[in-house]
PDB file of C-alpha atoms in Angstrom:
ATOM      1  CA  UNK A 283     -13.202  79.495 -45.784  1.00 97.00           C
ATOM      2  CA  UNK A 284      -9.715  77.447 -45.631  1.00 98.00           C
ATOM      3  CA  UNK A 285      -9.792  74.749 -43.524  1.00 98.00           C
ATOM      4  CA  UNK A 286      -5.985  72.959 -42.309  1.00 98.00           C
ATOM      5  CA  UNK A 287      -7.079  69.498 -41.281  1.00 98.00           C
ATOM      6  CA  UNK A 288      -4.426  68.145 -39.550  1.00 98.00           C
ATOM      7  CA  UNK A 289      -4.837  64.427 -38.664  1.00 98.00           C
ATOM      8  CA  UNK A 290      -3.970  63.673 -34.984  1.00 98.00           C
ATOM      9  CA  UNK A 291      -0.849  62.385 -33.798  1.00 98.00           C
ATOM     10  CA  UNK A 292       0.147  58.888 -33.620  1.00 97.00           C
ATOM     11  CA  UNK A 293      -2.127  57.292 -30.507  1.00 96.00           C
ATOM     12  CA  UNK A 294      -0.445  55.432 -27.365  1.00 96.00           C
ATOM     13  CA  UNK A 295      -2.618  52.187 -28.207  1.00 95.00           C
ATOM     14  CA  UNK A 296      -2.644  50.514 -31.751  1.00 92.00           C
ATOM     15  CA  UNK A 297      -6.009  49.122 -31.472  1.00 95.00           C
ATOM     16  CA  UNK A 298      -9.008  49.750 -33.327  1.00 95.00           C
ATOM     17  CA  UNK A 299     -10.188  53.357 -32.515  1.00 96.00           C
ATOM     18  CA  UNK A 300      -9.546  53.334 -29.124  1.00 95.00           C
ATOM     19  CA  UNK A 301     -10.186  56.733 -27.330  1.00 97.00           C
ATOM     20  CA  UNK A 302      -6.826  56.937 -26.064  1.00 97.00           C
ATOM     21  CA  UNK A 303      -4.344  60.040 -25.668  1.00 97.00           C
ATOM     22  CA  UNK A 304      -1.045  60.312 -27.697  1.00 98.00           C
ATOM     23  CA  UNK A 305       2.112  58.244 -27.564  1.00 97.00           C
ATOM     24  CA  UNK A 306       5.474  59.973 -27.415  1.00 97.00           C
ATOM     25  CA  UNK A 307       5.719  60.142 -30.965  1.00 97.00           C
ATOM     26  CA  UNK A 308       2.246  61.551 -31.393  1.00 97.00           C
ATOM     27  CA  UNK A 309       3.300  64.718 -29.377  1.00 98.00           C
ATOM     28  CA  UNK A 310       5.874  65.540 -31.164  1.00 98.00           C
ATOM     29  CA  UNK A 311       3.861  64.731 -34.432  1.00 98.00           C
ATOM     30  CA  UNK A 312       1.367  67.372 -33.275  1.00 98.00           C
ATOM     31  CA  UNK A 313       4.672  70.286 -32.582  1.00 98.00           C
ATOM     32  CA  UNK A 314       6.065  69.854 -35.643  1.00 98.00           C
ATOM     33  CA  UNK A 315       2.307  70.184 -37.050  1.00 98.00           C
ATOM     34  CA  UNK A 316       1.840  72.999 -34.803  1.00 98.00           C
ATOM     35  CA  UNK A 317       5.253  75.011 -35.961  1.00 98.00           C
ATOM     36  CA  UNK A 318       4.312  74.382 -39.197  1.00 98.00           C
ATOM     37  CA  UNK A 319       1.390  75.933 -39.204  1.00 98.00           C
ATOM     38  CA  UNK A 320       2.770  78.776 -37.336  1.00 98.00           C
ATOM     39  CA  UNK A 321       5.152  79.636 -39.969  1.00 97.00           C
ATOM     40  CA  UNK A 322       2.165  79.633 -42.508  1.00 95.00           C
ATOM     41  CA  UNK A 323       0.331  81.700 -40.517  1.00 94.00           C
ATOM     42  CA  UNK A 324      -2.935  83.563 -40.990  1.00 96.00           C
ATOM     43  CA  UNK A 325      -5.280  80.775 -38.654  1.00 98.00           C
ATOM     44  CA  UNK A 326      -8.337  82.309 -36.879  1.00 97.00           C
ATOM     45  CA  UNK A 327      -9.147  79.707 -35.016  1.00 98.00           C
ATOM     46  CA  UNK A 328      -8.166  76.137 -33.715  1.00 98.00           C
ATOM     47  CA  UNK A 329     -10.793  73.494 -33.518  1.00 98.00           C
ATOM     48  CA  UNK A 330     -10.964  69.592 -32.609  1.00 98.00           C
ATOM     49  CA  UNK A 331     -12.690  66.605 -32.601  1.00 98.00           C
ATOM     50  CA  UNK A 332     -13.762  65.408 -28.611  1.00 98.00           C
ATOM     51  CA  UNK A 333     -11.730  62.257 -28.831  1.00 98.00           C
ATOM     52  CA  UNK A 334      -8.554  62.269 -26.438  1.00 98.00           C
ATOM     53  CA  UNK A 335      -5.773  61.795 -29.582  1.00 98.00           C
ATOM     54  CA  UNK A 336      -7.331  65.145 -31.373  1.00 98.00           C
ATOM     55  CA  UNK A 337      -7.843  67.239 -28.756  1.00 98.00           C
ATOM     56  CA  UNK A 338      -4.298  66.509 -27.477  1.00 98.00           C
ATOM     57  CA  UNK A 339      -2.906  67.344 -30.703  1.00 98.00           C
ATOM     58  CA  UNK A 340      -5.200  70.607 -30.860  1.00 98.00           C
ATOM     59  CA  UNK A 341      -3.911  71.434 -27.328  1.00 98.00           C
ATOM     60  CA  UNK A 342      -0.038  71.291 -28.815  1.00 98.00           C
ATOM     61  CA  UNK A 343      -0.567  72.813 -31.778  1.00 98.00           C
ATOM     62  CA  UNK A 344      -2.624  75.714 -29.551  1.00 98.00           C
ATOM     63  CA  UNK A 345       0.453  76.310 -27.421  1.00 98.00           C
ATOM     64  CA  UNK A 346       2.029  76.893 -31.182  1.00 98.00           C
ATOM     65  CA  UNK A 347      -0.770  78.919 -32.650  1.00 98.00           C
ATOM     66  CA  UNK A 348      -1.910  81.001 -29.254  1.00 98.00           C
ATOM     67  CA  UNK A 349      -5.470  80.075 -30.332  1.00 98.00           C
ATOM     68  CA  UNK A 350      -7.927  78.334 -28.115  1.00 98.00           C
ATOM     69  CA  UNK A 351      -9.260  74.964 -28.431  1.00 98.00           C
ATOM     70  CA  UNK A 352     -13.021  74.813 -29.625  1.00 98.00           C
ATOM     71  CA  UNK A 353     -13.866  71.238 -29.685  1.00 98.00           C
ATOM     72  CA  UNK A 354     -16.710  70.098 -31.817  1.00 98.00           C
ATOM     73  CA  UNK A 355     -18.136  66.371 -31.575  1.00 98.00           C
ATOM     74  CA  UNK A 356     -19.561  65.802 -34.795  1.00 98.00           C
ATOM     75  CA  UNK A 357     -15.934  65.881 -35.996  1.00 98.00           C
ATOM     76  CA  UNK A 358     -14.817  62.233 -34.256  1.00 98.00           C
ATOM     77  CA  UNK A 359     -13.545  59.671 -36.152  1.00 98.00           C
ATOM     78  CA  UNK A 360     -15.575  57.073 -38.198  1.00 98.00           C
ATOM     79  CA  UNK A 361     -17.631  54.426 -35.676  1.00 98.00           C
ATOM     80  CA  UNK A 362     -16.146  51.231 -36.590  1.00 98.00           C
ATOM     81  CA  UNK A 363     -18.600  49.145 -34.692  1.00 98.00           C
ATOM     82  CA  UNK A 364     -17.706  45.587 -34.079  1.00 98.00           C
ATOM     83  CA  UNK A 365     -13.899  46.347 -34.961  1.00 97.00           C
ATOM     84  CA  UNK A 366     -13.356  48.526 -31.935  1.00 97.00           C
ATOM     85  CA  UNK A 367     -10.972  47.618 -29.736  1.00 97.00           C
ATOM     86  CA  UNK A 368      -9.485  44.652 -31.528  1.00 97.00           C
ATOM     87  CA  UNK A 369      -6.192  44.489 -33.020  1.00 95.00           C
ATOM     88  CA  UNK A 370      -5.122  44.119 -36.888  1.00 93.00           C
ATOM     89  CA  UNK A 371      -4.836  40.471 -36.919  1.00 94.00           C
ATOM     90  CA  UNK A 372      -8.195  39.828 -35.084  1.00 97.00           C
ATOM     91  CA  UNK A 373      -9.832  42.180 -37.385  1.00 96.00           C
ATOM     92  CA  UNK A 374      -8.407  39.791 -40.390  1.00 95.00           C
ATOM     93  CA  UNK A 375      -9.577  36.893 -38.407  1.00 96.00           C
ATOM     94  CA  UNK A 376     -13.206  37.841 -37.487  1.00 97.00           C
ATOM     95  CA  UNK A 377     -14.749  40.444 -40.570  1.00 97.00           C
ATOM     96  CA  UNK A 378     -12.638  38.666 -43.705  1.00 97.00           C
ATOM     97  CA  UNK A 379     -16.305  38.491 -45.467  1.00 97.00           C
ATOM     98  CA  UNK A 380     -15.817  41.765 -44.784  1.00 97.00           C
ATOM     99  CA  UNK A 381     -13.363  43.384 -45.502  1.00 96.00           C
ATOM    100  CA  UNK A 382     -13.304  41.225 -49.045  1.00 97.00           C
ATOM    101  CA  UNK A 383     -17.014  42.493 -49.844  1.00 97.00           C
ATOM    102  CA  UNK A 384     -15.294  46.336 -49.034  1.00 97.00           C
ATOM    103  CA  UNK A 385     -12.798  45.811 -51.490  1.00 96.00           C
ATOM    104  CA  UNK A 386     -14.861  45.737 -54.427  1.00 97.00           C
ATOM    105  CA  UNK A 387     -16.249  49.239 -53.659  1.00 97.00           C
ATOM    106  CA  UNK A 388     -19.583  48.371 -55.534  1.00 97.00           C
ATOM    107  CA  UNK A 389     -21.723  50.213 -52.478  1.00 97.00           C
ATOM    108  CA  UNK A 390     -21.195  52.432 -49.372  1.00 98.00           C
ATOM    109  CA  UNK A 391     -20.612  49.587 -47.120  1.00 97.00           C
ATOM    110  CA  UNK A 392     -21.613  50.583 -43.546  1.00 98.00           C
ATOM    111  CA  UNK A 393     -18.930  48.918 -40.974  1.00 98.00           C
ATOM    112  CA  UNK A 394     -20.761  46.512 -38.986  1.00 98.00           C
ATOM    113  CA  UNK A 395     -22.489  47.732 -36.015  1.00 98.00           C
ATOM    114  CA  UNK A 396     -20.810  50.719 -37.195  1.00 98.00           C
ATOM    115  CA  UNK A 397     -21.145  53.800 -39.539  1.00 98.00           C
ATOM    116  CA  UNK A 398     -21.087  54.371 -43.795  1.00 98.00           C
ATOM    117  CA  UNK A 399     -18.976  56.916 -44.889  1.00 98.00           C
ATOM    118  CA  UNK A 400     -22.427  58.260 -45.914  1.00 98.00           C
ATOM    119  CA  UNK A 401     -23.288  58.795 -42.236  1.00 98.00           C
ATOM    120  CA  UNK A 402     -20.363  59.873 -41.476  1.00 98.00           C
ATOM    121  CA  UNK A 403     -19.990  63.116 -43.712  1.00 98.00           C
ATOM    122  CA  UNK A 404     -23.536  63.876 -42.690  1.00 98.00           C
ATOM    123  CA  UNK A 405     -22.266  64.673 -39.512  1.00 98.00           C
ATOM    124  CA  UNK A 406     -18.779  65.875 -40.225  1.00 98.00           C
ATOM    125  CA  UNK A 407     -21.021  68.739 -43.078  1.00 97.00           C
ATOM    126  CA  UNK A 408     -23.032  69.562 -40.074  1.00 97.00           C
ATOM    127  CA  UNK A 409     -19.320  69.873 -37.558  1.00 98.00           C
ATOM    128  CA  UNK A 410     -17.963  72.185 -40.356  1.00 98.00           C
ATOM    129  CA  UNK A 411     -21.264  74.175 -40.709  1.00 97.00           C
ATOM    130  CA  UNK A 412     -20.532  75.638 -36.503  1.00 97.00           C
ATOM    131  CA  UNK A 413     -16.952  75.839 -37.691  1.00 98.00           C
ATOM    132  CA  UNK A 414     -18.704  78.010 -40.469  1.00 97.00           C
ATOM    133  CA  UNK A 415     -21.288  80.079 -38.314  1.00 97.00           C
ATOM    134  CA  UNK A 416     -18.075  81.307 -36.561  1.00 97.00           C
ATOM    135  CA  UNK A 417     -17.185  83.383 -39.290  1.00 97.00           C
ATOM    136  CA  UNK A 418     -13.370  83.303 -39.514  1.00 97.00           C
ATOM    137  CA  UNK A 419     -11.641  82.846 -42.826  1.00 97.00           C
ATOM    138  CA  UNK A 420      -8.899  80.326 -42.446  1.00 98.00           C
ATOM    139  CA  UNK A 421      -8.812  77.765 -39.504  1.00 98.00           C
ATOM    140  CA  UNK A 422      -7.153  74.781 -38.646  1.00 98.00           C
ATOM    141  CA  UNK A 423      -8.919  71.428 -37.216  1.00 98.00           C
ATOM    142  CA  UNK A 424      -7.621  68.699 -35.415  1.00 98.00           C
ATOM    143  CA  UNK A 425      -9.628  65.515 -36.576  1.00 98.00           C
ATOM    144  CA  UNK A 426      -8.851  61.927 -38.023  1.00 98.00           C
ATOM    145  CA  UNK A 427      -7.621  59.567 -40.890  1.00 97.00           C
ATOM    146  CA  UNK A 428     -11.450  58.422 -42.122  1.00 98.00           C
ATOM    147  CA  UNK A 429     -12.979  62.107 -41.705  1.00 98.00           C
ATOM    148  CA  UNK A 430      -9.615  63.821 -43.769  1.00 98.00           C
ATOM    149  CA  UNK A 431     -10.241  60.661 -47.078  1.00 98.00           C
ATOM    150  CA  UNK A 432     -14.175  60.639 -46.777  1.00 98.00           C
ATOM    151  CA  UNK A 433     -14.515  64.503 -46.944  1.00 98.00           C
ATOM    152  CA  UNK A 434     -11.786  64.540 -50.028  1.00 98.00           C
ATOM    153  CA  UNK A 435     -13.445  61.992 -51.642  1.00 98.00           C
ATOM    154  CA  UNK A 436     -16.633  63.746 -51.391  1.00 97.00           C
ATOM    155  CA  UNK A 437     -15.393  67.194 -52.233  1.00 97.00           C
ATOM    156  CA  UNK A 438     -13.732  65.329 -55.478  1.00 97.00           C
ATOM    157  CA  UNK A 439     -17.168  64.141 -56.161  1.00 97.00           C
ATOM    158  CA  UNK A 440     -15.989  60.526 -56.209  1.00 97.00           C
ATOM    159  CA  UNK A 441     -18.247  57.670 -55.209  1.00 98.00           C
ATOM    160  CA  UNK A 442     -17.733  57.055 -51.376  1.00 98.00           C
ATOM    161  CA  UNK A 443     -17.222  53.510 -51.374  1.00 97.00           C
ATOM    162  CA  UNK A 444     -14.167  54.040 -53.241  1.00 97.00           C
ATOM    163  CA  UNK A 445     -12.735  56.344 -49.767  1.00 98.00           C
ATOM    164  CA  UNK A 446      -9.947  54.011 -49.223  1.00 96.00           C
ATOM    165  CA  UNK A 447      -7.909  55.131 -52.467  1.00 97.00           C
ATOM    166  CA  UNK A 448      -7.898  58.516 -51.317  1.00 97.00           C
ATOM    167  CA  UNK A 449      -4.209  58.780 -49.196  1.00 96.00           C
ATOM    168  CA  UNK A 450      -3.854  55.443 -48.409  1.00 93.00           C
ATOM    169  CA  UNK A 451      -0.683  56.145 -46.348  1.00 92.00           C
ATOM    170  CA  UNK A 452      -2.108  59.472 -44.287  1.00 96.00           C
ATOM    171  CA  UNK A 453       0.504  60.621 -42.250  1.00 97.00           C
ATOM    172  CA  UNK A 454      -0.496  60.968 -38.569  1.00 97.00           C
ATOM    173  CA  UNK A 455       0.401  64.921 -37.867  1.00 98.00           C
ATOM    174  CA  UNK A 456      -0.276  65.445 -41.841  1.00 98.00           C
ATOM    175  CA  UNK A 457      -1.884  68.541 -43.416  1.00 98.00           C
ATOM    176  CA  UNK A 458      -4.677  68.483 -45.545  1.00 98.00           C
ATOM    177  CA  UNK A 459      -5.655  72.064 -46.892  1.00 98.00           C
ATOM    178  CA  UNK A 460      -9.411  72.518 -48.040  1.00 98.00           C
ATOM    179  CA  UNK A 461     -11.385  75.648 -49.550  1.00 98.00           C
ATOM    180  CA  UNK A 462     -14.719  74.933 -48.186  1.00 98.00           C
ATOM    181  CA  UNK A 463     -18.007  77.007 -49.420  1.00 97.00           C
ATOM    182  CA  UNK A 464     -19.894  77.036 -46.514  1.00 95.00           C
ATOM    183  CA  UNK A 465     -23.470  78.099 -48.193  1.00 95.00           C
ATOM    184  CA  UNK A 466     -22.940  75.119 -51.303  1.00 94.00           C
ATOM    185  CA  UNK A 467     -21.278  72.809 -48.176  1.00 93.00           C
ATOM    186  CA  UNK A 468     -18.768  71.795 -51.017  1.00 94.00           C
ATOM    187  CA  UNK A 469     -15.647  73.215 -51.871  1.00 96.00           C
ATOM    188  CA  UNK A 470     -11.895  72.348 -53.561  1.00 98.00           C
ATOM    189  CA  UNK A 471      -8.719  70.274 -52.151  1.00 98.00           C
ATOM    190  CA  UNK A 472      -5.705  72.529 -52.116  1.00 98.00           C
ATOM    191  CA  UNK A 473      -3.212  69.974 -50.604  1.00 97.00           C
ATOM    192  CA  UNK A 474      -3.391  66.727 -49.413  1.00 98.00           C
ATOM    193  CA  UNK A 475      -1.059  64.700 -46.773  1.00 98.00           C
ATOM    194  CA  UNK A 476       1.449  67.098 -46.977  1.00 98.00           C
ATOM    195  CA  UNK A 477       4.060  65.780 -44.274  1.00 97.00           C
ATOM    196  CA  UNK A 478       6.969  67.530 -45.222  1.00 97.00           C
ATOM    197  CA  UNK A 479       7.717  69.035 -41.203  1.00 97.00           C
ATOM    198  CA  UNK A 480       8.362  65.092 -41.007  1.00 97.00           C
ATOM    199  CA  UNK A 481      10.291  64.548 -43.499  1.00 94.00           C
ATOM    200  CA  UNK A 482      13.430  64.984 -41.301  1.00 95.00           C
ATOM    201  CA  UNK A 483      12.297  62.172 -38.737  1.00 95.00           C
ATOM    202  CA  UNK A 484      11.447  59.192 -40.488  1.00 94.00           C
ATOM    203  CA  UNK A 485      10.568  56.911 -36.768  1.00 93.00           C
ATOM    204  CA  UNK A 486       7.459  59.314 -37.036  1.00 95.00           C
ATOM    205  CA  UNK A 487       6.059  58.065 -40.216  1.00 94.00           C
ATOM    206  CA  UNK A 488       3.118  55.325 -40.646  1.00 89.00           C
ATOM    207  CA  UNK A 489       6.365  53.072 -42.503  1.00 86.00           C
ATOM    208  CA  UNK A 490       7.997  53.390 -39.093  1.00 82.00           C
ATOM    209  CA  UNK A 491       4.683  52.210 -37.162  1.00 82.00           C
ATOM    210  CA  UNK A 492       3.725  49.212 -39.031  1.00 74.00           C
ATOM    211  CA  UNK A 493      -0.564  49.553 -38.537  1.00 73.00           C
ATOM    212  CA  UNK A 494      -2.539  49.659 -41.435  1.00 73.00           C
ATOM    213  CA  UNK A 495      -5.629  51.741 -42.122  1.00 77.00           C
ATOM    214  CA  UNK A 496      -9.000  49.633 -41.645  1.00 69.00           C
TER     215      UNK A 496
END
């Protein structure tokens, strides 16, 4: 099955995973996402994550696709716990211990009050098994930054804790092209953060945005 994983458009708050719909820029992230994947063509189906920012990037790219919008849950973004809701430099201020202990990748650190990137592919396996049980043979998913690095990561069979080397600089309204086996739930990375329907607006890249990745 080939999976387009498009990460969501840029969101309307910059705040720690905040289930907020898209900013300006993140809708017309999510058209040039959506006429690019038009002019590949081939896509089955069209499926999304239940947080607002996916599903209204799903709902653009369906009015480019003509597909319907399945959303599955299990396909949300990484729970970051205690970070939620606070901005970059509180984050720095309150979880340095943190964030320190992360950087030396030397276990699957879970986030605190918040999920591993263990727990999280266990759920995202079991999102792209119903993608699976549909039976189509290429589709397209609307989902997020920490979903798109943990699931390359684990289809490159690297250890998870190192996640955060894996497209450090994941476009919002990127693609990120998968072959997924559905019966050995592994499967190969064709193409990864390919932004080039960006390329020609530059105040839509992360650069542009000035939020890091946490």
């Amino acid at each position: 099955m080939r999976i387009h994983l498009i990460r969501h458009g840029r969101q309307s708050d910059t705040r720690c995973n905040i289930d907020v719909d898209l900013s300006d820029a993140g809708r017309a992230q999510a058209d040039l996402a959506g006429v690019r994947l038009a002019a590949l063509g081939g896509i089955d189906a069209l499926y999304s994550s239940d947080m607002i920012r996916a599903r209204e990037t799903a709902e653009i790219v369906s009015g480019r696709l003509g597909l319907p919008v399945r959303v599955i849950p299990s396909l949300r973004e990484l729970d970051f716990g205690d970070m939620e809701g606070l901005t970059d430099d509180e984050i720095d201020e309150r979880f340095a211990d943190f964030k320190a202990e992360q950087a030396l990748m030397a276990s699957d650190l879970p986030y605190p009050g918040g999920e591993s990137i263990g727990a999280l592919l266990e759920r995202v396996v079991i999102g792209l098994d119903q993608v699976a049980a549909d039976g189509h043979q290429c589709v397209a998913i609307a989902t997020h930054g920490v979903v798109i690095r943990a699931l390359v990561t684990h289809i490159l069979g690297a250890p998870l804790q190192r996640w955060r080397l894996v497209a450090t600089t994941l476009e919002n309204g990127s693609l990120t092209e998968i072959e997924w086996d559905p019966t050995a739930r592994r499967g190969s990375v064709e193409r990864l953060n390919d932004f080039a329907h960006l390329d020609a607006h530059p105040e839509l890249l992360r650069s542009a945005w000035g939020i890091r990745e946490n």
